[in-house]
Amino acid sequence: WATHRYEEASVAQSRALALAPEDWVAAHNKGMIHLAWEGQLDTLRASLSRISEVPLTVQVQLSLFERDPETALALLQGQANRVVGDMYLLTALSQYSGWAHQMAGDQDAARAAFDSARVMLETYKDDHPEEHRVFGGLGFAYAGLGRRADAIQAADRFAEPSIGFPFEWAEKGHMVAQIYAQAGAVERAIEVLETLFAGPSYISPKVVEVDWRYDPVRGDPSFQALLERNADDVEQ
């Protein structure tokens, strides 16, 4: 997947699912591989539908990919705000509410959700000064609040190597580009995406075309030119 050999990657994930049919990570990976390869969400939707327990954030992300904020908000309704994440990123659950409200056109509710994420993450950072992953979540929260300089500063800090995993940038670089895009820093987003499209990375121009987090810069001519330049670079 990271080396953009999507057909082989899909076969490998199908084998993983044959061995462990309830493995939501393999199901999610298979769907995301086909998103990067073909630009379609059908495989992701179908793969996750066969898993009995899919993490809430994964379900919400699929709804946002599908531009369905109502379903995302329904999934989030009644959920207590909390820090969520993975081996690369820590954010707050209310960040997803902010994106959903923003997509639905309710800017006041979006701002309240982003600010809730900011408060939770700033507190978490103060309590866990060694935790590097929180800068990614803060970058998203600041961007949602229109605090462009703070978002860029957090993204720059988040971009620094942290765990030393060989493919760290392949995964984390995408998030850095997303924060820059959310902050409207189109030149920075383009610079990062150029490195990711050249590989190794887990994304392609087809992912960027679907991902809602690139909406703030999507209409920029230089951003469109980036996607067009790289549109034919997907390996089969």
mmCIF file of C-alpha atoms in Angstrom:
data_model
loop_
_atom_site.group_PDB
_atom_site.id
_atom_site.type_symbol
_atom_site.label_atom_id
_atom_site.label_comp_id
_atom_site.label_asym_id
_atom_site.label_seq_id
_atom_site.Cartn_x
_atom_site.Cartn_y
_atom_site.Cartn_z
ATOM 1 C CA TRP A 1 0.000 0.000 0.000
ATOM 2 C CA ALA A 2 2.667 2.504 1.044
ATOM 3 C CA THR A 3 4.629 1.848 -2.151
ATOM 4 C CA HIS A 4 1.441 2.380 -4.199
ATOM 5 C CA ARG A 5 1.258 -1.251 -5.364
ATOM 6 C CA TYR A 6 -2.469 -1.236 -4.813
ATOM 7 C CA GLU A 7 -3.492 -4.444 -6.527
ATOM 8 C CA GLU A 8 -1.025 -6.489 -4.472
ATOM 9 C CA ALA A 9 -2.062 -4.615 -1.342
ATOM 10 C CA SER A 10 -5.730 -5.414 -1.912
ATOM 11 C CA VAL A 11 -4.934 -9.115 -2.335
ATOM 12 C CA ALA A 12 -2.941 -9.084 0.913
ATOM 13 C CA GLN A 13 -5.782 -7.451 2.848
ATOM 14 C CA SER A 14 -8.277 -9.927 1.394
ATOM 15 C CA ARG A 15 -6.044 -12.716 2.714
ATOM 16 C CA ALA A 16 -5.955 -11.026 6.130
ATOM 17 C CA LEU A 17 -9.749 -10.869 6.178
ATOM 18 C CA ALA A 18 -10.004 -14.512 5.166
ATOM 19 C CA LEU A 19 -7.867 -15.402 8.176
ATOM 20 C CA ALA A 20 -9.579 -12.955 10.557
ATOM 21 C CA PRO A 21 -13.031 -11.975 9.239
ATOM 22 C CA GLU A 22 -13.736 -9.677 12.218
ATOM 23 C CA ASP A 23 -10.506 -7.678 11.885
ATOM 24 C CA TRP A 24 -11.805 -4.136 11.390
ATOM 25 C CA VAL A 25 -8.280 -2.830 10.666
ATOM 26 C CA ALA A 26 -7.909 -5.148 7.666
ATOM 27 C CA ALA A 27 -11.416 -4.235 6.495
ATOM 28 C CA HIS A 28 -10.657 -0.533 6.812
ATOM 29 C CA ASN A 29 -7.299 -0.901 5.103
ATOM 30 C CA LYS A 30 -8.824 -2.768 2.176
ATOM 31 C CA GLY A 31 -11.348 -0.009 1.663
ATOM 32 C CA MET A 32 -8.768 2.755 1.925
ATOM 33 C CA ILE A 33 -6.510 0.954 -0.542
ATOM 34 C CA HIS A 34 -9.319 0.999 -3.089
ATOM 35 C CA LEU A 35 -9.997 4.642 -2.344
ATOM 36 C CA ALA A 36 -6.348 5.458 -3.093
ATOM 37 C CA TRP A 37 -6.338 3.164 -6.129
ATOM 38 C CA GLU A 38 -9.730 3.801 -7.719
ATOM 39 C CA GLY A 39 -11.186 6.807 -5.897
ATOM 40 C CA GLN A 40 -14.290 4.874 -4.804
ATOM 41 C CA LEU A 41 -15.828 4.350 -1.368
ATOM 42 C CA ASP A 42 -17.892 1.248 -2.202
ATOM 43 C CA THR A 43 -15.191 -1.178 -1.050
ATOM 44 C CA LEU A 44 -14.688 0.667 2.238
ATOM 45 C CA ARG A 45 -18.420 0.746 2.907
ATOM 46 C CA ALA A 46 -18.883 -2.933 2.028
ATOM 47 C CA SER A 47 -15.826 -4.110 3.969
ATOM 48 C CA LEU A 48 -16.842 -2.309 7.152
ATOM 49 C CA SER A 49 -20.467 -3.465 6.856
ATOM 50 C CA ARG A 50 -19.278 -7.055 7.396
ATOM 51 C CA ILE A 51 -17.581 -6.207 10.708
ATOM 52 C CA SER A 52 -19.717 -6.404 13.839
ATOM 53 C CA GLU A 53 -17.742 -3.831 15.867
ATOM 54 C CA VAL A 54 -16.284 -0.840 14.017
ATOM 55 C CA PRO A 55 -14.785 2.039 16.050
ATOM 56 C CA LEU A 56 -16.994 5.107 16.241
ATOM 57 C CA THR A 57 -14.421 7.407 14.650
ATOM 58 C CA VAL A 58 -14.071 5.083 11.651
ATOM 59 C CA GLN A 59 -17.841 5.119 11.140
ATOM 60 C CA VAL A 60 -17.923 8.908 11.408
ATOM 61 C CA GLN A 61 -15.031 9.301 8.985
ATOM 62 C CA LEU A 62 -16.865 7.197 6.397
ATOM 63 C CA SER A 63 -19.937 9.415 6.759
ATOM 64 C CA LEU A 64 -17.815 12.517 6.265
ATOM 65 C CA PHE A 65 -16.086 11.000 3.233
ATOM 66 C CA GLU A 66 -19.587 10.432 1.859
ATOM 67 C CA ARG A 67 -20.512 14.077 2.596
ATOM 68 C CA ASP A 68 -23.243 12.917 4.952
ATOM 69 C CA PRO A 69 -22.923 15.138 8.042
ATOM 70 C CA GLU A 70 -26.377 14.180 9.326
ATOM 71 C CA THR A 71 -25.324 10.546 9.754
ATOM 72 C CA ALA A 72 -22.032 11.625 11.330
ATOM 73 C CA LEU A 73 -23.855 13.807 13.866
ATOM 74 C CA ALA A 74 -26.339 11.022 14.616
ATOM 75 C CA LEU A 75 -23.451 8.680 15.372
ATOM 76 C CA LEU A 76 -21.857 11.296 17.642
ATOM 77 C CA GLN A 77 -25.051 12.261 19.450
ATOM 78 C CA GLY A 78 -24.864 11.583 23.167
ATOM 79 C CA GLN A 79 -21.153 10.765 23.081
ATOM 80 C CA ALA A 80 -19.047 12.368 25.807
ATOM 81 C CA ASN A 81 -16.101 14.358 24.525
ATOM 82 C CA ARG A 82 -12.852 12.504 25.008
ATOM 83 C CA VAL A 83 -9.364 12.177 23.578
ATOM 84 C CA VAL A 84 -9.226 9.650 20.749
ATOM 85 C CA GLY A 85 -6.497 8.594 18.369
ATOM 86 C CA ASP A 86 -3.997 6.065 17.150
ATOM 87 C CA MET A 87 -0.243 5.544 17.128
ATOM 88 C CA TYR A 88 0.289 8.820 15.232
ATOM 89 C CA LEU A 89 -2.471 11.267 16.161
ATOM 90 C CA LEU A 90 -4.423 12.294 19.231
ATOM 91 C CA THR A 91 -7.476 14.491 18.807
ATOM 92 C CA ALA A 92 -10.799 15.072 20.563
ATOM 93 C CA LEU A 93 -14.074 13.453 19.589
ATOM 94 C CA SER A 94 -15.663 16.899 19.360
ATOM 95 C CA GLN A 95 -13.330 17.663 16.445
ATOM 96 C CA TYR A 96 -15.422 15.290 14.344
ATOM 97 C CA SER A 97 -18.589 17.048 15.504
ATOM 98 C CA GLY A 98 -17.028 20.326 14.408
ATOM 99 C CA TRP A 99 -16.298 19.001 10.925
ATOM 100 C CA ALA A 100 -19.828 17.571 10.636
ATOM 101 C CA HIS A 101 -21.474 20.829 11.738
ATOM 102 C CA GLN A 102 -19.199 22.751 9.391
ATOM 103 C CA MET A 103 -20.171 20.488 6.504
ATOM 104 C CA ALA A 104 -23.847 20.945 7.408
ATOM 105 C CA GLY A 105 -23.430 24.733 7.337
ATOM 106 C CA ASP A 106 -23.885 25.359 11.078
ATOM 107 C CA GLN A 107 -20.837 27.505 11.756
ATOM 108 C CA ASP A 108 -21.777 28.418 15.347
ATOM 109 C CA ALA A 109 -22.102 24.766 16.374
ATOM 110 C CA ALA A 110 -18.892 23.963 14.509
ATOM 111 C CA ARG A 111 -16.969 26.659 16.331
ATOM 112 C CA ALA A 112 -18.274 25.485 19.709
ATOM 113 C CA ALA A 113 -17.187 21.924 18.919
ATOM 114 C CA PHE A 114 -13.747 23.002 17.742
ATOM 115 C CA ASP A 115 -13.285 25.073 20.893
ATOM 116 C CA SER A 116 -14.297 22.109 23.016
ATOM 117 C CA ALA A 117 -11.604 20.081 21.236
ATOM 118 C CA ARG A 118 -9.062 22.851 21.814
ATOM 119 C CA VAL A 119 -9.749 23.019 25.561
ATOM 120 C CA MET A 120 -9.544 19.265 25.986
ATOM 121 C CA LEU A 121 -6.333 18.948 23.964
ATOM 122 C CA GLU A 122 -4.579 21.897 25.573
ATOM 123 C CA THR A 123 -5.342 20.378 28.978
ATOM 124 C CA TYR A 124 -4.103 17.008 27.777
ATOM 125 C CA LYS A 125 -0.894 18.573 26.474
ATOM 126 C CA ASP A 126 -0.249 20.271 29.816
ATOM 127 C CA ASP A 127 -0.818 17.000 31.656
ATOM 128 C CA HIS A 128 1.295 14.954 29.193
ATOM 129 C CA PRO A 129 4.180 17.227 28.130
ATOM 130 C CA GLU A 130 5.996 14.301 26.501
ATOM 131 C CA GLU A 131 3.061 13.447 24.228
ATOM 132 C CA HIS A 132 3.907 14.524 20.683
ATOM 133 C CA ARG A 133 0.763 13.210 19.000
ATOM 134 C CA VAL A 134 -1.434 15.874 20.579
ATOM 135 C CA PHE A 135 0.035 18.595 18.359
ATOM 136 C CA GLY A 136 -1.800 17.083 15.401
ATOM 137 C CA GLY A 137 -5.141 17.350 17.157
ATOM 138 C CA LEU A 138 -4.364 20.887 18.285
ATOM 139 C CA GLY A 139 -3.501 21.829 14.721
ATOM 140 C CA PHE A 140 -6.924 20.687 13.536
ATOM 141 C CA ALA A 141 -8.709 22.448 16.416
ATOM 142 C CA TYR A 142 -6.882 25.747 15.871
ATOM 143 C CA ALA A 143 -7.571 25.570 12.132
ATOM 144 C CA GLY A 144 -11.270 25.025 12.794
ATOM 145 C CA LEU A 145 -11.263 28.130 14.977
ATOM 146 C CA GLY A 146 -9.557 30.209 12.305
ATOM 147 C CA ARG A 147 -6.348 30.517 14.337
ATOM 148 C CA ARG A 148 -4.167 30.085 11.277
ATOM 149 C CA ALA A 149 -0.782 30.894 12.804
ATOM 150 C CA ASP A 150 -1.381 28.585 15.777
ATOM 151 C CA ALA A 151 -2.539 25.794 13.457
ATOM 152 C CA ILE A 152 0.568 26.085 11.292
ATOM 153 C CA GLN A 153 2.830 26.168 14.338
ATOM 154 C CA ALA A 154 1.165 23.037 15.730
ATOM 155 C CA ALA A 155 1.428 21.305 12.347
ATOM 156 C CA ASP A 156 5.120 22.166 12.130
ATOM 157 C CA ARG A 157 5.652 20.666 15.568
ATOM 158 C CA PHE A 158 3.577 17.615 14.672
ATOM 159 C CA ALA A 159 5.633 17.127 11.505
ATOM 160 C CA GLU A 160 8.791 16.514 13.532
ATOM 161 C CA PRO A 161 9.797 12.811 13.703
ATOM 162 C CA SER A 162 8.534 11.243 16.891
ATOM 163 C CA ILE A 163 8.264 7.446 16.939
ATOM 164 C CA GLY A 164 11.014 6.551 14.505
ATOM 165 C CA PHE A 165 8.843 4.087 12.571
ATOM 166 C CA PRO A 166 10.135 3.662 8.988
ATOM 167 C CA PHE A 167 6.804 4.645 7.434
ATOM 168 C CA GLU A 168 5.973 7.349 9.974
ATOM 169 C CA TRP A 169 5.911 10.151 7.404
ATOM 170 C CA ALA A 170 3.910 8.006 4.976
ATOM 171 C CA GLU A 171 1.061 8.077 7.499
ATOM 172 C CA LYS A 172 1.619 11.269 9.462
ATOM 173 C CA GLY A 173 2.511 13.432 6.466
ATOM 174 C CA HIS A 174 -1.071 13.149 5.226
ATOM 175 C CA MET A 175 -2.325 14.591 8.515
ATOM 176 C CA VAL A 176 0.209 17.417 8.374
ATOM 177 C CA ALA A 177 -1.015 18.303 4.872
ATOM 178 C CA GLN A 178 -4.615 18.174 6.087
ATOM 179 C CA ILE A 179 -3.884 20.656 8.880
ATOM 180 C CA TYR A 180 -2.141 23.026 6.487
ATOM 181 C CA ALA A 181 -5.121 22.762 4.142
ATOM 182 C CA GLN A 182 -7.581 23.378 6.966
ATOM 183 C CA ALA A 183 -5.581 26.478 7.894
ATOM 184 C CA GLY A 184 -5.616 27.674 4.291
ATOM 185 C CA ALA A 185 -1.833 27.309 3.963
ATOM 186 C CA VAL A 186 -2.066 26.008 0.418
ATOM 187 C CA GLU A 187 1.640 26.257 -0.461
ATOM 188 C CA ARG A 188 2.628 24.227 2.604
ATOM 189 C CA ALA A 189 -0.042 21.628 1.882
ATOM 190 C CA ILE A 190 1.155 21.298 -1.707
ATOM 191 C CA GLU A 191 4.781 20.893 -0.616
ATOM 192 C CA VAL A 192 3.877 18.022 1.703
ATOM 193 C CA LEU A 193 1.573 16.329 -0.795
ATOM 194 C CA GLU A 194 4.257 16.402 -3.473
ATOM 195 C CA THR A 195 6.463 14.253 -1.217
ATOM 196 C CA LEU A 196 3.602 11.889 -0.433
ATOM 197 C CA PHE A 197 2.523 11.401 -4.027
ATOM 198 C CA ALA A 198 6.132 10.533 -4.876
ATOM 199 C CA GLY A 199 5.922 7.897 -2.130
ATOM 200 C CA PRO A 200 6.041 6.050 0.056
ATOM 201 C CA SER A 201 2.652 7.071 1.421
ATOM 202 C CA TYR A 202 -0.822 5.729 1.997
ATOM 203 C CA ILE A 203 -2.581 8.334 -0.132
ATOM 204 C CA SER A 204 -2.965 9.361 -3.745
ATOM 205 C CA PRO A 205 -4.624 12.279 -5.544
ATOM 206 C CA LYS A 206 -7.832 10.224 -5.517
ATOM 207 C CA VAL A 207 -7.877 10.257 -1.701
ATOM 208 C CA VAL A 208 -7.329 14.008 -1.635
ATOM 209 C CA GLU A 209 -10.218 14.515 -4.051
ATOM 210 C CA VAL A 210 -12.586 12.774 -1.598
ATOM 211 C CA ASP A 211 -11.166 13.960 1.736
ATOM 212 C CA TRP A 212 -13.260 16.808 3.209
ATOM 213 C CA ARG A 213 -10.255 18.198 5.091
ATOM 214 C CA TYR A 214 -8.837 19.585 1.836
ATOM 215 C CA ASP A 215 -11.984 21.585 1.046
ATOM 216 C CA PRO A 216 -10.579 24.965 2.193
ATOM 217 C CA VAL A 217 -7.908 24.883 -0.539
ATOM 218 C CA ARG A 218 -9.682 22.760 -3.129
ATOM 219 C CA GLY A 219 -10.556 25.708 -5.351
ATOM 220 C CA ASP A 220 -7.025 27.089 -5.440
ATOM 221 C CA PRO A 221 -5.600 26.816 -8.998
ATOM 222 C CA SER A 222 -2.189 25.661 -7.758
ATOM 223 C CA PHE A 223 -3.828 22.933 -5.677
ATOM 224 C CA GLN A 224 -5.876 21.740 -8.633
ATOM 225 C CA ALA A 225 -2.744 21.789 -10.772
ATOM 226 C CA LEU A 226 -1.010 19.544 -8.207
ATOM 227 C CA LEU A 227 -3.780 16.948 -8.449
ATOM 228 C CA GLU A 228 -3.803 17.094 -12.238
ATOM 229 C CA ARG A 229 -0.007 16.667 -12.441
ATOM 230 C CA ASN A 230 -0.153 13.544 -10.329
ATOM 231 C CA ALA A 231 -3.433 12.072 -11.547
ATOM 232 C CA ASP A 232 -1.809 9.406 -13.739
ATOM 233 C CA ASP A 233 0.837 8.271 -11.272
ATOM 234 C CA VAL A 234 -1.252 5.565 -9.590
ATOM 235 C CA GLU A 235 0.269 2.124 -10.120
ATOM 236 C CA GLN A 236 -2.015 -0.777 -10.914
#
